[in-house]
Coordinates of C-alpha atoms (C1' of nucleotides) in Angstrom, one line a residue:
Chain T
M1 CA 74.3 95.0 116.1
D2 CA 77.3 95.6 118.1
L3 CA 79.9 97.0 115.7
S4 CA 82.9 95.7 117.6
S5 CA 81.8 92.1 117.1
Q6 CA 80.8 92.7 113.5
V7 CA 82.9 90.8 111.0
R8 CA 84.4 93.0 108.3
V9 CA 87.0 91.8 105.9
R10 CA 88.5 93.1 102.8
F11 CA 90.3 92.2 99.7
A12 CA 92.8 94.8 98.7
P13 CA 94.4 94.2 95.3
S14 CA 96.8 96.6 93.7
P15 CA 95.8 97.1 90.0
T16 CA 99.2 96.3 88.6
G17 CA 98.2 93.2 86.7
Y18 CA 95.4 90.7 86.2
L19 CA 93.8 88.8 89.0
H20 CA 96.1 86.0 89.9
V21 CA 94.8 82.7 91.2
G22 CA 96.6 83.4 94.5
G23 CA 94.8 86.7 94.8
A24 CA 91.6 85.1 93.8
R25 CA 91.9 82.5 96.6
T26 CA 92.7 85.3 99.1
A27 CA 89.6 87.1 97.9
L28 CA 87.6 83.9 98.1
F29 CA 88.6 83.1 101.7
N30 CA 87.7 86.6 102.7
W31 CA 84.4 86.4 100.9
L32 CA 83.6 83.0 102.4
F33 CA 84.5 84.1 105.8
A34 CA 82.3 87.2 105.5
R35 CA 79.4 85.3 104.1
N36 CA 79.7 82.6 106.7
K37 CA 79.7 85.1 109.5
G38 CA 77.1 87.4 108.1
G39 CA 79.7 90.1 107.9
Q40 CA 80.8 92.6 105.2
F41 CA 83.2 92.0 102.4
V42 CA 85.0 95.2 101.3
L43 CA 86.9 95.7 98.1
R44 CA 89.6 98.3 98.3
I45 CA 91.9 99.2 95.5
E46 CA 95.5 99.8 96.5
D47 CA 96.7 102.1 93.7
T48 CA 99.4 104.1 95.5
D49 CA 102.0 103.0 93.1
M50 CA 101.4 105.5 90.3
E51 CA 104.0 103.9 88.1
R52 CA 102.5 100.4 87.9
S53 CA 98.8 100.9 88.5
S54 CA 96.5 100.9 85.6
E55 CA 92.9 101.4 84.8
E56 CA 92.9 98.3 82.6
S57 CA 94.1 96.1 85.5
Y58 CA 91.5 97.5 87.8
R59 CA 88.8 96.7 85.3
A60 CA 90.1 93.2 84.7
I61 CA 90.2 92.5 88.4
V62 CA 86.6 93.7 88.9
E63 CA 85.5 91.6 86.0
D64 CA 87.2 88.5 87.2
M65 CA 85.8 88.9 90.7
R66 CA 82.3 89.2 89.3
W67 CA 82.8 86.2 87.1
L68 CA 83.8 84.2 90.2
G69 CA 80.7 85.5 91.9
L70 CA 82.6 87.3 94.7
D71 CA 80.4 90.2 95.3
W72 CA 81.5 93.0 97.6
D73 CA 79.3 94.9 100.0
E74 CA 81.4 98.0 99.9
G75 CA 83.9 99.3 97.4
P76 CA 84.1 100.6 93.9
K77 CA 80.8 100.8 92.1
V78 CA 78.8 100.0 95.1
G79 CA 80.0 102.7 97.5
G80 CA 79.7 102.4 101.3
D81 CA 80.1 104.4 104.5
Y82 CA 83.9 104.1 104.7
G83 CA 85.1 105.4 101.3
P84 CA 86.7 106.4 99.2
Y85 CA 87.8 102.9 98.3
F86 CA 90.7 103.9 96.1
Q87 CA 93.8 104.6 98.0
S88 CA 94.8 107.2 95.5
E89 CA 91.7 109.2 96.6
R90 CA 92.6 109.0 100.3
R91 CA 95.8 111.0 100.3
P92 CA 94.6 113.7 102.6
I93 CA 93.6 111.1 105.2
Y94 CA 97.1 109.5 105.2
S95 CA 98.8 112.9 105.6
E96 CA 96.6 113.8 108.4
W97 CA 97.2 110.6 110.3
C98 CA 100.9 110.8 109.5
Q99 CA 101.0 114.3 110.9
R100 CA 99.6 113.0 114.1
L101 CA 102.5 110.6 114.5
L102 CA 105.0 113.3 113.6
N103 CA 103.5 115.6 116.3
E104 CA 103.6 113.0 118.9
G105 CA 107.2 112.2 118.1
K106 CA 106.4 108.7 116.9
A107 CA 107.6 109.3 113.4
Y108 CA 110.3 111.6 111.9
R109 CA 111.3 113.1 108.6
C110 CA 114.3 111.6 106.9
F111 CA 116.2 113.5 104.3
C112 CA 118.4 110.8 103.0
S113 CA 118.3 110.5 99.3
Q114 CA 117.5 107.2 97.5
D115 CA 121.0 107.1 96.2
D116 CA 122.4 107.4 99.8
L117 CA 120.1 104.6 101.0
K118 CA 121.0 102.4 98.1
R119 CA 124.7 102.8 98.8
M120 CA 124.2 102.1 102.5
R121 CA 122.3 98.9 101.7
E122 CA 125.0 97.7 99.4
E123 CA 127.6 98.3 102.0
L124 CA 125.6 96.3 104.6
R125 CA 125.0 93.5 102.2
R126 CA 128.7 93.3 101.5
L127 CA 129.5 93.1 105.2
G128 CA 126.8 90.5 105.6
K129 CA 124.9 92.6 108.1
D130 CA 121.3 93.2 108.6
I131 CA 119.9 95.3 105.8
K132 CA 118.4 98.2 107.6
Y133 CA 118.3 102.0 107.6
D134 CA 120.9 103.3 110.0
R135 CA 118.5 105.8 111.6
R136 CA 120.8 108.7 111.0
C137 CA 117.8 111.1 110.7
R138 CA 116.0 109.7 113.7
D139 CA 117.4 112.2 116.2
L140 CA 117.8 115.3 114.1
S141 CA 117.2 118.5 116.1
S142 CA 114.2 120.6 115.2
D143 CA 116.5 123.3 114.0
E144 CA 118.2 120.9 111.6
V145 CA 114.8 119.7 110.4
S146 CA 113.4 123.2 109.7
Q147 CA 116.7 124.2 108.1
R148 CA 116.4 121.4 105.6
L149 CA 112.7 121.9 105.1
D150 CA 113.4 125.6 104.3
A151 CA 116.1 124.6 101.9
G152 CA 113.4 122.6 100.1
K153 CA 115.0 119.3 100.6
P154 CA 112.8 116.3 99.8
F155 CA 112.0 114.0 102.6
V156 CA 110.1 110.9 103.6
V157 CA 108.5 110.2 106.9
R158 CA 109.7 107.2 108.8
F159 CA 108.3 105.3 111.8
K160 CA 110.2 105.3 115.0
A161 CA 110.4 101.6 115.6
P162 CA 111.0 100.5 119.2
L163 CA 114.6 99.4 119.7
S164 CA 113.9 96.7 122.2
G165 CA 111.1 94.4 123.3
Q166 CA 109.0 92.0 121.2
T167 CA 106.0 92.2 119.0
I168 CA 103.8 89.2 118.9
V169 CA 101.5 88.4 116.0
E170 CA 98.6 86.3 117.1
D171 CA 97.7 84.5 113.8
I172 CA 94.7 82.4 113.4
V173 CA 96.3 79.9 111.0
K174 CA 100.0 80.2 112.1
G175 CA 99.6 80.6 115.8
N176 CA 101.6 83.1 117.9
I177 CA 104.7 84.4 116.2
T178 CA 107.2 86.5 118.1
F179 CA 109.4 89.2 116.4
E180 CA 112.2 90.9 118.2
N181 CA 111.7 94.7 117.8
S182 CA 115.4 95.1 117.4
T183 CA 115.1 93.4 114.0
L184 CA 112.6 95.9 112.8
D185 CA 113.5 98.8 110.6
D186 CA 112.5 102.4 110.8
F187 CA 110.3 101.8 107.7
I188 CA 108.9 104.6 105.6
L189 CA 105.3 105.8 106.1
L190 CA 105.1 108.5 103.5
K191 CA 107.1 108.6 100.4
S192 CA 108.6 111.9 99.1
D193 CA 105.9 112.2 96.6
G194 CA 103.4 112.4 99.5
Y195 CA 101.9 108.9 98.8
P196 CA 101.8 106.5 101.7
T197 CA 103.7 103.2 101.6
Y198 CA 101.8 99.9 101.6
N199 CA 102.3 99.3 105.3
F200 CA 101.0 102.7 106.3
A201 CA 98.1 103.0 103.9
C202 CA 97.0 99.5 104.7
V203 CA 96.8 100.1 108.5
I204 CA 95.1 103.5 108.2
D205 CA 92.5 102.0 105.9
D206 CA 91.9 98.9 107.9
M207 CA 91.6 100.9 111.0
L208 CA 89.3 103.5 109.5
M209 CA 87.2 100.9 107.6
K210 CA 86.8 99.0 110.9
I211 CA 88.3 95.8 109.4
S212 CA 88.0 93.0 112.0
H213 CA 90.0 90.3 110.3
V214 CA 92.9 90.6 107.9
I215 CA 93.1 87.5 105.7
R216 CA 96.0 87.6 103.3
G217 CA 98.9 85.7 101.8
D218 CA 101.7 84.7 104.3
D219 CA 104.1 86.7 102.2
H220 CA 102.8 89.6 104.3
L221 CA 103.6 87.9 107.6
S222 CA 106.8 89.8 108.1
N223 CA 105.0 93.1 107.5
T224 CA 102.6 92.3 110.3
P225 CA 104.7 93.3 113.3
K226 CA 105.3 96.7 111.7
Q227 CA 101.6 97.2 111.1
I228 CA 100.8 96.2 114.7
L229 CA 103.2 98.8 115.9
I230 CA 101.4 101.4 113.9
Y231 CA 98.0 100.4 115.4
R232 CA 99.5 100.7 118.8
A233 CA 101.0 104.1 118.0
F234 CA 97.5 105.3 117.4
G235 CA 96.2 103.5 120.5
A236 CA 94.1 101.3 118.3
T237 CA 93.4 97.6 118.6
P238 CA 94.8 95.6 115.7
P239 CA 92.5 93.3 113.8
R240 CA 92.7 89.6 114.0
F241 CA 95.2 88.2 111.4
A242 CA 95.0 85.0 109.3
H243 CA 98.0 84.4 107.0
V244 CA 97.3 81.8 104.4
P245 CA 100.1 80.0 102.8
M246 CA 100.9 80.8 99.2
I247 CA 100.2 78.9 96.1
M248 CA 103.2 77.3 94.5
G249 CA 104.2 76.0 91.1
P250 CA 105.2 72.4 90.5
D251 CA 108.8 73.4 91.3
R252 CA 107.7 74.7 94.7
T253 CA 108.4 78.3 94.0
R254 CA 105.7 81.0 94.0
L255 CA 103.3 80.2 91.2
S256 CA 104.0 82.5 88.2
K257 CA 103.4 82.8 84.5
R258 CA 106.2 80.5 83.6
H259 CA 104.3 77.6 85.3
G260 CA 101.4 78.1 82.9
A261 CA 98.1 80.0 83.2
T262 CA 97.9 81.9 86.4
S263 CA 95.4 84.6 85.8
V264 CA 91.7 84.0 86.4
G265 CA 90.9 85.6 83.1
Q266 CA 93.1 83.1 81.3
F267 CA 91.2 80.2 82.8
R268 CA 87.9 81.9 81.9
E269 CA 89.0 82.3 78.3
D270 CA 90.1 78.7 78.2
G271 CA 86.6 77.6 79.0
Y272 CA 86.7 76.9 82.7
L273 CA 83.6 77.3 84.8
P274 CA 83.5 79.7 87.7
E275 CA 82.0 77.2 90.1
A276 CA 84.8 74.8 89.3
M277 CA 87.4 77.5 89.8
V278 CA 85.8 78.5 93.2
N279 CA 85.6 74.9 94.3
Y280 CA 89.2 74.2 93.3
L281 CA 90.6 77.4 94.9
A282 CA 88.7 76.7 98.1
L283 CA 90.4 73.3 98.4
L284 CA 93.8 74.8 97.9
G285 CA 94.7 75.3 101.5
W286 CA 91.4 74.5 103.0
S287 CA 89.5 71.3 103.6
Y288 CA 86.4 70.3 105.4
D289 CA 86.9 66.7 106.1
D290 CA 88.6 63.6 104.8
A291 CA 86.2 62.9 102.0
T292 CA 84.3 65.8 100.5
T293 CA 85.7 67.3 97.3
L294 CA 82.7 68.8 95.6
F295 CA 81.3 71.8 97.3
A296 CA 78.5 73.9 96.0
R297 CA 78.9 77.6 96.8
E298 CA 76.3 77.4 99.6
D299 CA 78.2 74.4 101.1
L300 CA 81.4 76.4 101.0
I301 CA 79.8 79.3 102.8
A302 CA 78.2 77.1 105.4
K303 CA 81.3 75.0 106.1
F304 CA 84.2 77.5 105.7
S305 CA 86.3 78.3 108.7
L306 CA 89.7 79.8 109.2
E307 CA 90.6 77.2 111.7
K308 CA 90.6 74.6 109.0
V309 CA 92.9 76.5 106.7
S310 CA 96.2 74.6 106.3
S311 CA 99.5 76.1 107.3
T312 CA 101.4 74.5 104.5
P313 CA 101.9 75.9 101.0
A314 CA 100.0 74.2 98.2
V315 CA 101.1 73.3 94.7
F316 CA 98.6 74.3 92.0
D317 CA 97.5 71.2 90.2
Y318 CA 96.2 71.8 86.7
A319 CA 95.1 68.2 86.3
K320 CA 92.9 68.3 89.3
L321 CA 91.3 71.6 88.3
Q322 CA 90.6 70.1 84.9
W323 CA 89.0 67.0 86.4
L324 CA 86.9 69.2 88.7
N325 CA 85.8 71.4 85.8
G326 CA 84.7 68.2 84.0
E327 CA 82.6 67.3 87.0
Y328 CA 80.8 70.7 86.9
M329 CA 80.6 70.5 83.1
K330 CA 78.6 67.3 83.3
R331 CA 76.2 69.1 85.6
R332 CA 75.6 71.9 83.2
P333 CA 72.7 71.5 80.8
I334 CA 73.5 71.0 77.1
S335 CA 72.3 74.4 76.3
D336 CA 74.9 76.0 78.7
R337 CA 77.7 73.9 77.3
A338 CA 76.7 74.7 73.7
H339 CA 76.8 78.4 74.6
L340 CA 80.2 78.1 76.4
V341 CA 81.8 76.4 73.4
V342 CA 80.9 79.0 70.8
P343 CA 83.8 81.4 71.4
H344 CA 86.3 78.5 71.0
L345 CA 84.7 77.4 67.7
I346 CA 84.9 81.0 66.5
R347 CA 88.5 81.4 67.6
A348 CA 89.4 78.2 65.7
G349 CA 87.7 79.5 62.6
L350 CA 85.2 76.6 62.6
V351 CA 82.1 78.8 62.8
H352 CA 81.6 82.5 62.0
E353 CA 79.3 85.1 63.5
P354 CA 76.5 85.8 63.3
L355 CA 75.3 82.3 64.2
S356 CA 72.1 81.2 62.6
A357 CA 69.4 79.5 64.8
E358 CA 70.1 76.4 62.7
L359 CA 73.8 76.5 63.5
K360 CA 73.1 77.0 67.2
A361 CA 70.9 74.0 67.2
Y362 CA 73.5 72.0 65.4
I363 CA 76.2 73.0 68.0
G364 CA 73.8 71.8 70.6
R365 CA 73.6 68.4 69.0
V366 CA 77.4 68.3 68.6
V367 CA 77.9 69.1 72.3
D368 CA 75.4 66.5 73.2
V369 CA 77.2 63.8 71.2
V370 CA 80.6 64.9 72.6
G371 CA 79.1 64.5 76.1
E372 CA 81.4 64.1 79.1
R373 CA 84.5 64.1 77.0
L374 CA 84.3 67.9 77.2
K375 CA 85.9 68.9 80.4
V376 CA 87.1 72.4 79.4
G377 CA 85.5 74.6 76.9
N378 CA 88.4 74.9 74.5
Q379 CA 88.6 71.1 74.2
I380 CA 85.7 71.3 71.8
V381 CA 88.0 72.1 69.0
E382 CA 90.1 68.9 69.1
L383 CA 87.1 66.9 70.1
A384 CA 84.7 68.0 67.4
D385 CA 86.4 70.0 64.7
F386 CA 85.2 67.5 62.1
F387 CA 81.6 68.4 62.6
F388 CA 82.4 71.8 61.2
K389 CA 84.7 71.1 58.4
D390 CA 83.9 70.4 54.7
E391 CA 87.1 68.6 54.1
I392 CA 88.5 66.7 57.0
S393 CA 92.2 66.1 57.4
Y394 CA 93.5 62.7 58.5
D395 CA 95.7 62.3 61.6
E396 CA 99.2 60.9 61.0
D397 CA 98.7 57.7 62.9
V398 CA 95.7 56.7 61.0
A399 CA 97.3 55.2 57.8
G400 CA 97.8 51.7 59.3
I401 CA 94.0 51.3 59.6
L402 CA 93.1 52.6 56.2
K403 CA 95.7 50.5 54.5
Q404 CA 94.1 47.2 55.5
H405 CA 93.0 45.2 52.5
H406 CA 89.4 44.7 53.4
V407 CA 88.8 48.4 53.8
P408 CA 87.9 49.6 50.3
A409 CA 85.4 46.8 49.6
V410 CA 83.7 47.1 52.9
L411 CA 83.4 50.9 52.7
K412 CA 81.8 50.5 49.3
L413 CA 79.3 48.1 50.6
L414 CA 78.5 50.4 53.5
E415 CA 78.0 53.3 51.1
D416 CA 75.5 51.4 49.1
R417 CA 73.5 50.2 52.0
L418 CA 73.4 53.6 53.7
E419 CA 72.3 55.1 50.4
K420 CA 69.2 52.9 50.4
L421 CA 68.5 53.7 54.1
D422 CA 65.2 55.4 54.9
G423 CA 66.0 58.2 57.3
F424 CA 69.3 58.3 59.1
A425 CA 68.8 57.6 62.7
A426 CA 71.6 56.1 64.8
A427 CA 69.5 53.0 65.5
S428 CA 68.9 52.1 61.8
I429 CA 72.5 52.9 61.0
E430 CA 73.6 50.5 63.7
K431 CA 71.5 47.7 62.2
V432 CA 73.2 48.2 58.8
M433 CA 76.7 48.3 60.2
R434 CA 76.2 45.3 62.6
G435 CA 74.6 43.4 59.8
L436 CA 77.6 44.1 57.5
V437 CA 80.0 43.0 60.2
S438 CA 78.4 39.6 60.7
E439 CA 77.9 39.0 57.0
M440 CA 81.5 39.7 56.2
G441 CA 82.7 37.8 59.2
L442 CA 84.6 40.9 60.5
K443 CA 85.3 42.0 64.0
T444 CA 83.3 45.1 64.9
G445 CA 86.4 47.3 65.0
Q446 CA 87.4 46.2 61.5
L447 CA 84.4 48.2 60.2
F448 CA 84.0 50.8 62.8
Q449 CA 87.6 52.0 62.9
P450 CA 88.0 52.7 59.2
V451 CA 84.6 54.5 59.2
R452 CA 85.6 56.5 62.2
I453 CA 88.7 57.7 60.4
A454 CA 86.7 58.4 57.3
L455 CA 84.3 60.6 59.2
T456 CA 86.5 62.2 61.8
G457 CA 90.1 61.8 60.6
K458 CA 90.9 60.5 64.0
K459 CA 91.5 57.2 65.8
H460 CA 89.4 58.3 68.7
S461 CA 86.0 60.0 68.7
P462 CA 82.7 60.1 70.4
D463 CA 80.1 57.4 69.6
L464 CA 80.3 56.8 65.9
L465 CA 76.6 56.1 65.3
R466 CA 75.6 59.3 66.8
I467 CA 78.2 61.2 64.9
M468 CA 76.8 59.7 61.7
E469 CA 73.3 60.8 62.6
V470 CA 74.3 64.3 63.3
L471 CA 76.5 64.5 60.2
G472 CA 73.6 63.3 58.0
K473 CA 73.5 60.9 55.1
E474 CA 75.0 63.1 52.5
R475 CA 78.1 64.1 54.3
V476 CA 78.7 60.6 55.7
I477 CA 78.6 59.1 52.2
A478 CA 80.8 61.8 50.8
R479 CA 83.4 61.2 53.5
L480 CA 83.2 57.4 53.1
K481 CA 83.9 57.8 49.3
L482 CA 86.8 60.0 50.0
A483 CA 88.3 57.6 52.5
R484 CA 87.8 54.7 50.1
K485 CA 89.8 56.6 47.5
K486 CA 92.5 57.2 49.9
A487 CA 92.5 53.6 51.1
L488 CA 92.7 52.4 47.5
E489 CA 95.8 54.5 46.9
M490 CA 97.4 52.9 49.8
Q491 CA 96.9 49.3 48.8
Chain U
rG1 C1' 123.6 87.1 105.2
rU2 C1' 119.5 88.3 108.8
rC3 C1' 114.4 87.5 110.4
rC4 C1' 110.0 84.5 109.8
rC5 C1' 107.1 80.4 108.0
rC6 C1' 106.6 75.3 106.5
rG7 C1' 107.9 69.8 106.1
rU8 C1' 102.1 62.9 105.8
rC9 C1' 101.5 59.1 98.9
rG10 C1' 104.0 62.5 92.4
rU11 C1' 99.8 66.4 93.8
rC12 C1' 95.7 68.4 97.2
rU13 C1' 94.7 66.6 101.9
rA14 C1' 92.4 63.6 106.7
rG15 C1' 94.7 62.4 111.2
rC16 C1' 98.5 66.2 114.9
rC17 C1' 95.9 70.7 119.4
rC18 C1' 93.3 66.3 123.4
rG19 C1' 99.7 60.3 122.2
rG20 C1' 97.1 53.9 121.5
rU21 C1' 91.0 53.1 117.4
rC22 C1' 96.8 54.4 111.7
rU23 C1' 99.2 47.1 109.3
rA24 C1' 98.1 56.0 108.0
rG25 C1' 92.0 57.2 105.1
rG26 C1' 90.0 60.0 100.7
rA27 C1' 90.6 62.6 96.0
rC28 C1' 93.5 63.9 91.5
rA29 C1' 97.3 61.8 88.6
rU30 C1' 99.4 57.0 87.2
rC31 C1' 99.3 51.6 86.1
rG32 C1' 96.3 46.9 85.3
rC33 C1' 91.6 44.4 84.6
rC34 C1' 86.3 44.6 83.3
rC35 C1' 82.7 47.1 80.2
rU36 C1' 83.2 48.4 74.9
rU37 C1' 83.0 50.4 67.8
rU38 C1' 87.8 53.9 69.6
rC39 C1' 88.1 57.6 73.3
rA40 C1' 85.7 59.1 77.5
rC41 C1' 82.4 57.6 81.4
rG42 C1' 81.6 53.8 85.0
rG43 C1' 83.1 49.4 88.0
rC44 C1' 87.2 46.6 90.3
rG45 C1' 92.2 46.4 91.8
rG46 C1' 97.5 48.0 92.1
rC47 C1' 101.7 51.3 93.0
rA48 C1' 102.6 55.1 96.5
rA49 C1' 103.8 59.0 102.3
rC50 C1' 104.4 60.3 108.4
rA51 C1' 112.1 64.5 105.8
rC52 C1' 116.2 62.7 109.1
rG53 C1' 118.4 62.0 114.0
rG54 C1' 117.9 62.1 119.1
rG55 C1' 114.8 62.2 123.4
rU56 C1' 110.0 61.7 126.6
rU57 C1' 106.6 57.4 127.1
rC58 C1' 104.5 50.8 128.1
rG59 C1' 103.3 53.1 123.4
rA60 C1' 104.7 58.9 118.8
rA61 C1' 102.6 60.8 112.3
rU62 C1' 100.9 63.0 116.9
rC63 C1' 104.8 65.9 122.6
rC64 C1' 110.3 68.1 123.2
rC65 C1' 115.2 69.2 121.0
rG66 C1' 118.5 69.2 117.0
rU67 C1' 119.7 68.6 111.8
rC68 C1' 118.6 68.9 106.8
rG69 C1' 115.4 70.6 103.1
rG70 C1' 111.9 74.1 100.9
rG71 C1' 109.6 78.8 100.8
rG72 C1' 108.8 84.0 102.1
rA73 C1' 110.4 88.8 103.8
rC74 C1' 114.3 92.2 104.3
rA75 C1' 112.4 98.8 98.4
rC76 C1' 110.4 106.0 98.5
rC77 C1' 106.4 97.7 95.2
rA78 C1' 102.0 96.1 97.1

RNA sequence: GUCCCCGUCGUCUAGCCCGGUCUAGGACAUCGCCCUUUCACGGCGGCAACACGGGUUCGAAUCCCGUCGGGGACACCA
């Protein structure tokens, strides 16, 4: 295959925190694009910030990517022909390419200290001027340079940005964007510790890794002209760019922790499904038509295109994600759901490891009874805690129902009849209860509601009859007795 | 402050490039009704948007200009 037409994209997180939903969506778009085009998806770790990078973050990112099913063709753990895939291991490469720029007079050493620069910036800010380096080291004579070098003065390497002309970013989602070169800074390529800055490392890697399309958040848009200039300085052709709008919180600022859960890992722990997450994220900034909402992974791959990516920022909608998760939850077999729910039951102290085969089967029956009410894994606790408690606690708003005068007598009657029942199937329980209702001339709810409270402690619950069947005769009768006692006290 | 991006129901969006088919469609959320042992599901229905102002045109959500609003970037962070 002709390499120049081969699609190669990358996701390049810096391991300075967990995988954020914004990052995850960027990764997803890259992945979808690669899979759609039959290209390669590269994972590259941008760990040039020694202060903030951590092994733990790296691991978490890899784990979350795998959970989402975003597999990479090249990168950590899988290798590839263009490695290493950790920027921290590519230092010699950056110095080499930087040296080339220096030799050709396209970059220069700057000896200004960080304090000097900080002071200059403050001054400019005060005057309301453009905040840029004043280029005082740009035209140092070679004598001056070697003098300072000999004196052991620390330096950074800066790019000699053109002072006039324009740089045009041809963006697939935003269109053509023109930047005046005069607004560009002589930005830093190599820091004084020898590590490259983001803009430099990113270009060198994308160039050397033969990345064809750079798909990333539009917060990088203003970096793009700088990067294009670096490609040109090397006589290289820049990749195609696609800047996707960012994900916002409800207040329309960048989505962050204060808006709620933002890390993929958090959603996973809360009991969200990866396919729901992928589907939701795909729809945040991309759509296929005016009707389709549910996309299986293969549909997404088949239908994804950068042209259909929206250019407007999107607000992250927790409610819609939850709904979508519910849709996928329904589609999962009971056994999956039962499995998914276990960690939440454990965390709530409702069950304890190790789980017996019996208990596992019981959880399956519970999940079956709870049915479609369970949209997110962690909801199992509020929905079904009473299945796992010996003593149930009554909700506050429940007193009004238990207080009713007919309750104690009716509960007593029910106890007696259930006692005599052969077996304890929902159908036979229903006969007893309906019979009682008509004999006593009650409305259905007048019996069912007190019973519901007796068994669950709540006003709302899944189907009562099925709950009773799963709970079993003994526990049902015990709970009825207890509720009757409570009701009596309230009379 | 400077540069850049963006502006259709509360939210995600379709429509915009190639003006009329848009009394602007769908989904989530919300409200009401039906179903019903409650909740959920399901069914039916309601509320709800082209930021504003000028052009261009027989005709503008769609094209042009301006205003306003929001966001992002301006680090030896990525």
